[in-house]
Amino acid sequence: MFTCVVCHGTTHRPYHTKKNFDIFVCDDCDTLRIHPLPTKEQLDRAYGAGYFTGDAACDGYMDYEFEKEVTRRTFEEHLDQIEKHQPPGELFEVGAATGYFLSLARERGWRVAGVDYSSYAAARAEENGLPVQVGGVETLAPHESRYDVIALFDVIEHLLYPEEELAQMVRALKPGGLLVFATPDRSSMFARLTGRFWHAIVPPQHVFLFGSKTIDQLLQRHGLTVLEKSWPGKWFTVQYLFRVLYTWLGWRPLYVIAQRIADTRLGRLSFPLNLRDTMFVVARKRPLANEENTVVP
């Protein structure tokens, strides 16, 4: 027996089994989760160097150092949205990878720091002069009410204990500070149409998958008010698209294609794609009384 992290319901039904991980869905709120939780050994294997360099077993990136450049437009748009509500100050990123978002924020005048579970990624960030430690949300515990912004992009779904870790992040925010994140939307039309074949079902990396309403419920319970919510697209390279298709469908020829075009002009072409199954959320700790919620359709 286990309890839903959103509604605290205790009734779950089997949904899918993928890569030997059992996936369940809450009968009351439809939140999807892995049970039992992945072990440290499983996560260490999942987030090694291969996660960033194209190892087929890691369900990650073909070439993170190149592909991060394609995300610049997305990250710049995220910073624009953050700065509508908060001028540059102290920004902390959970799941900072090699620090690319932090470097863009620092260029705009933010004082930045971050953490990442991967020692490989943190080492690459440090080589680039970015203060990224190895670890997770637990590193925030000593720094209560310090940060103006805590950011997590495609990270919340990776957290093993989202309630406890969200509480730690809220404590680390200054009054009026922002929690900003992007995460797959379990309630999206694309997720509903593809069902158990939805590409965001990636165990053991993705532990919990939330819907738009359930993420609101979780945030509100921890003293956060949603200021903005939108469903933006992203930019992808052709090589990454084939990598994602391989992760999604499990057809080995797709991975072979991704490998063969990885260093070609075709493979590195980029394009925008919006399946409207990723939500971007800006939420404030104890929001100002004169600022109303705005949800961008």
Short mmCIF file of C-alpha atoms in Angstrom, two decimals, residues 17-200:
data_model
loop_
_atom_site.label_atom_id
_atom_site.label_comp_id
_atom_site.label_asym_id
_atom_site.label_seq_id
_atom_site.Cartn_x
_atom_site.Cartn_y
_atom_site.Cartn_z
CA THR A 17 5.35 -2.02 -17.03
CA LYS A 18 8.34 -0.58 -18.84
CA LYS A 19 11.99 -1.59 -18.56
CA ASN A 20 11.01 -3.85 -15.64
CA PHE A 21 9.53 -0.92 -13.68
CA ASP A 22 5.90 -1.13 -12.56
CA ILE A 23 3.88 2.02 -13.15
CA PHE A 24 0.66 2.84 -11.32
CA VAL A 25 -1.98 5.56 -11.60
CA CYS A 26 -3.95 7.09 -8.71
CA ASP A 27 -7.66 6.24 -8.91
CA ASP A 28 -8.60 9.61 -7.40
CA CYS A 29 -6.42 12.21 -9.17
CA ASP A 30 -4.77 10.31 -12.06
CA THR A 31 -1.20 11.05 -10.95
CA LEU A 32 1.17 8.48 -12.43
CA ARG A 33 4.12 7.00 -10.53
CA ILE A 34 6.71 4.24 -10.34
CA HIS A 35 6.40 1.78 -7.45
CA PRO A 36 8.62 0.79 -5.81
CA LEU A 37 10.86 3.82 -6.16
CA PRO A 38 14.11 3.32 -8.09
CA THR A 39 17.19 2.51 -6.03
CA LYS A 40 20.32 4.65 -5.79
CA GLU A 41 22.20 2.09 -7.86
CA GLN A 42 19.59 2.29 -10.63
CA LEU A 43 19.71 6.09 -10.62
CA ASP A 44 23.50 6.17 -10.62
CA ARG A 45 23.47 4.05 -13.77
CA ALA A 46 20.74 6.19 -15.34
CA TYR A 47 22.54 9.52 -14.77
CA GLY A 48 26.11 8.64 -15.61
CA ALA A 49 28.15 10.23 -18.37
CA GLY A 50 26.18 8.21 -20.93
CA TYR A 51 23.01 10.18 -20.11
CA PHE A 52 24.68 13.22 -21.68
CA THR A 53 26.68 11.52 -24.40
CA GLY A 54 24.30 9.13 -26.16
CA ASP A 55 24.43 5.82 -24.28
CA ALA A 56 21.39 3.86 -25.50
CA ALA A 57 20.76 2.45 -22.01
CA CYS A 58 20.43 5.86 -20.34
CA ASP A 59 17.47 7.43 -22.20
CA GLY A 60 19.20 10.80 -22.29
CA TYR A 61 20.86 13.01 -24.90
CA MET A 62 22.95 12.20 -27.95
CA ASP A 63 25.26 15.20 -27.37
CA TYR A 64 24.14 17.45 -24.53
CA GLU A 65 26.90 20.01 -25.04
CA PHE A 66 25.67 20.69 -28.57
CA GLU A 67 21.96 20.24 -27.96
CA LYS A 68 21.95 22.73 -25.08
CA GLU A 69 22.68 25.51 -27.59
CA VAL A 70 19.39 24.69 -29.32
CA THR A 71 17.56 25.34 -26.04
CA ARG A 72 18.89 28.91 -25.77
CA ARG A 73 15.70 30.43 -27.20
CA THR A 74 13.57 28.45 -24.76
CA PHE A 75 15.70 29.43 -21.77
CA GLU A 76 15.77 33.08 -22.81
CA GLU A 77 11.96 33.03 -22.98
CA HIS A 78 11.83 31.47 -19.51
CA LEU A 79 14.05 34.24 -18.17
CA ASP A 80 11.83 36.87 -19.80
CA GLN A 81 8.82 35.39 -18.00
CA ILE A 82 10.68 35.23 -14.68
CA GLU A 83 11.80 38.85 -14.96
CA LYS A 84 8.23 40.04 -15.46
CA HIS A 85 7.73 39.17 -11.79
CA GLN A 86 11.21 39.37 -10.29
CA PRO A 87 14.27 41.52 -11.14
CA PRO A 88 17.66 39.77 -11.14
CA GLY A 89 18.76 38.57 -7.72
CA GLU A 90 19.65 35.18 -6.20
CA LEU A 91 18.74 32.25 -8.47
CA PHE A 92 19.21 28.57 -7.67
CA GLU A 93 18.64 25.75 -10.16
CA VAL A 94 17.84 22.18 -9.18
CA GLY A 95 18.93 19.77 -11.90
CA ALA A 96 21.30 22.31 -13.42
CA ALA A 97 23.07 19.73 -15.64
CA THR A 98 26.22 21.38 -17.05
CA GLY A 99 24.98 24.84 -16.08
CA TYR A 100 23.80 26.28 -19.39
CA PHE A 101 20.67 27.98 -18.00
CA LEU A 102 22.71 29.37 -15.11
CA SER A 103 25.23 30.85 -17.56
CA LEU A 104 22.44 32.65 -19.45
CA ALA A 105 20.94 33.94 -16.21
CA ARG A 106 24.34 35.18 -15.03
CA GLU A 107 24.73 37.14 -18.28
CA ARG A 108 21.53 39.00 -17.30
CA GLY A 109 22.84 39.90 -13.87
CA TRP A 110 21.53 37.05 -11.72
CA ARG A 111 23.72 35.65 -8.94
CA VAL A 112 23.53 31.92 -9.63
CA ALA A 113 24.18 28.52 -8.09
CA GLY A 114 22.81 25.04 -8.62
CA VAL A 115 22.95 21.31 -8.03
CA ASP A 116 22.71 18.21 -10.18
CA TYR A 117 22.47 14.54 -9.30
CA SER A 118 25.07 13.69 -11.94
CA SER A 119 28.70 14.08 -10.86
CA TYR A 120 29.62 14.12 -14.56
CA ALA A 121 27.35 17.12 -15.23
CA ALA A 122 28.44 19.02 -12.11
CA ALA A 123 32.09 18.56 -13.06
CA ARG A 124 31.45 19.97 -16.56
CA ALA A 125 29.69 22.97 -15.00
CA GLU A 126 32.58 23.61 -12.62
CA GLU A 127 35.00 23.47 -15.55
CA ASN A 128 32.98 26.31 -17.08
CA GLY A 129 33.19 28.37 -13.89
CA LEU A 130 29.62 27.70 -12.75
CA PRO A 131 28.89 26.86 -9.08
CA VAL A 132 27.07 23.55 -9.48
CA GLN A 133 27.37 20.96 -6.69
CA VAL A 134 26.62 17.26 -6.84
CA GLY A 135 23.37 16.57 -5.04
CA GLY A 136 19.72 17.48 -4.89
CA VAL A 137 17.19 19.54 -3.00
CA GLU A 138 18.66 18.51 0.36
CA THR A 139 21.52 20.98 -0.23
CA LEU A 140 19.00 23.81 0.23
CA ALA A 141 18.17 22.91 3.84
CA PRO A 142 20.68 25.28 5.51
CA HIS A 143 19.70 28.22 3.31
CA GLU A 144 16.22 29.15 4.47
CA SER A 145 14.60 32.21 2.86
CA ARG A 146 17.67 32.98 0.77
CA TYR A 147 16.67 32.77 -2.89
CA ASP A 148 14.58 35.03 -5.10
CA VAL A 149 14.04 32.23 -7.65
CA ILE A 150 14.39 28.46 -7.60
CA ALA A 151 14.18 26.91 -11.07
CA LEU A 152 13.65 23.29 -12.15
CA PHE A 153 13.35 22.54 -15.86
CA ASP A 154 12.23 18.98 -16.64
CA VAL A 155 13.17 17.99 -13.10
CA ILE A 156 10.08 17.73 -10.85
CA GLU A 157 9.11 14.48 -12.54
CA HIS A 158 12.53 13.07 -11.50
CA LEU A 159 12.15 13.79 -7.77
CA LEU A 160 11.79 10.74 -5.52
CA TYR A 161 10.00 12.59 -2.70
CA PRO A 162 8.25 15.58 -4.31
CA GLU A 163 6.27 16.64 -1.21
CA GLU A 164 9.29 16.78 1.08
CA GLU A 165 11.54 18.27 -1.57
CA LEU A 166 8.98 20.91 -2.52
CA ALA A 167 8.70 21.89 1.14
CA GLN A 168 12.49 22.31 1.29
CA MET A 169 12.46 24.52 -1.79
CA VAL A 170 9.69 26.71 -0.40
CA ARG A 171 11.63 27.19 2.85
CA ALA A 172 14.66 28.25 0.82
CA LEU A 173 12.70 30.95 -1.05
CA LYS A 174 12.46 34.48 0.24
CA PRO A 175 8.91 35.68 1.02
CA GLY A 176 7.51 36.55 -2.40
CA GLY A 177 10.14 34.44 -4.15
CA LEU A 178 9.38 32.39 -7.26
CA LEU A 179 9.38 28.67 -7.95
CA VAL A 180 9.68 28.23 -11.72
CA PHE A 181 9.57 24.92 -13.54
CA ALA A 182 8.65 22.95 -16.63
CA THR A 183 7.32 19.41 -16.47
CA PRO A 184 5.35 16.98 -18.66
CA ASP A 185 1.57 17.47 -18.45
CA ARG A 186 -0.14 14.16 -17.77
CA SER A 187 -3.54 15.74 -18.48
CA SER A 188 -2.60 17.05 -21.95
CA MET A 189 -4.45 15.89 -25.04
CA PHE A 190 -1.30 14.31 -26.47
CA ALA A 191 -0.67 12.34 -23.27
CA ARG A 192 -4.26 11.11 -23.24
CA LEU A 193 -4.17 10.12 -26.90
CA THR A 194 -0.91 8.17 -26.64
CA GLY A 195 -1.71 6.59 -23.26
CA ARG A 196 0.92 4.17 -22.01
CA PHE A 197 3.00 4.94 -25.13
CA TRP A 198 3.40 8.61 -24.13
CA HIS A 199 7.06 9.55 -24.60
CA ALA A 200 7.28 11.09 -21.10
#
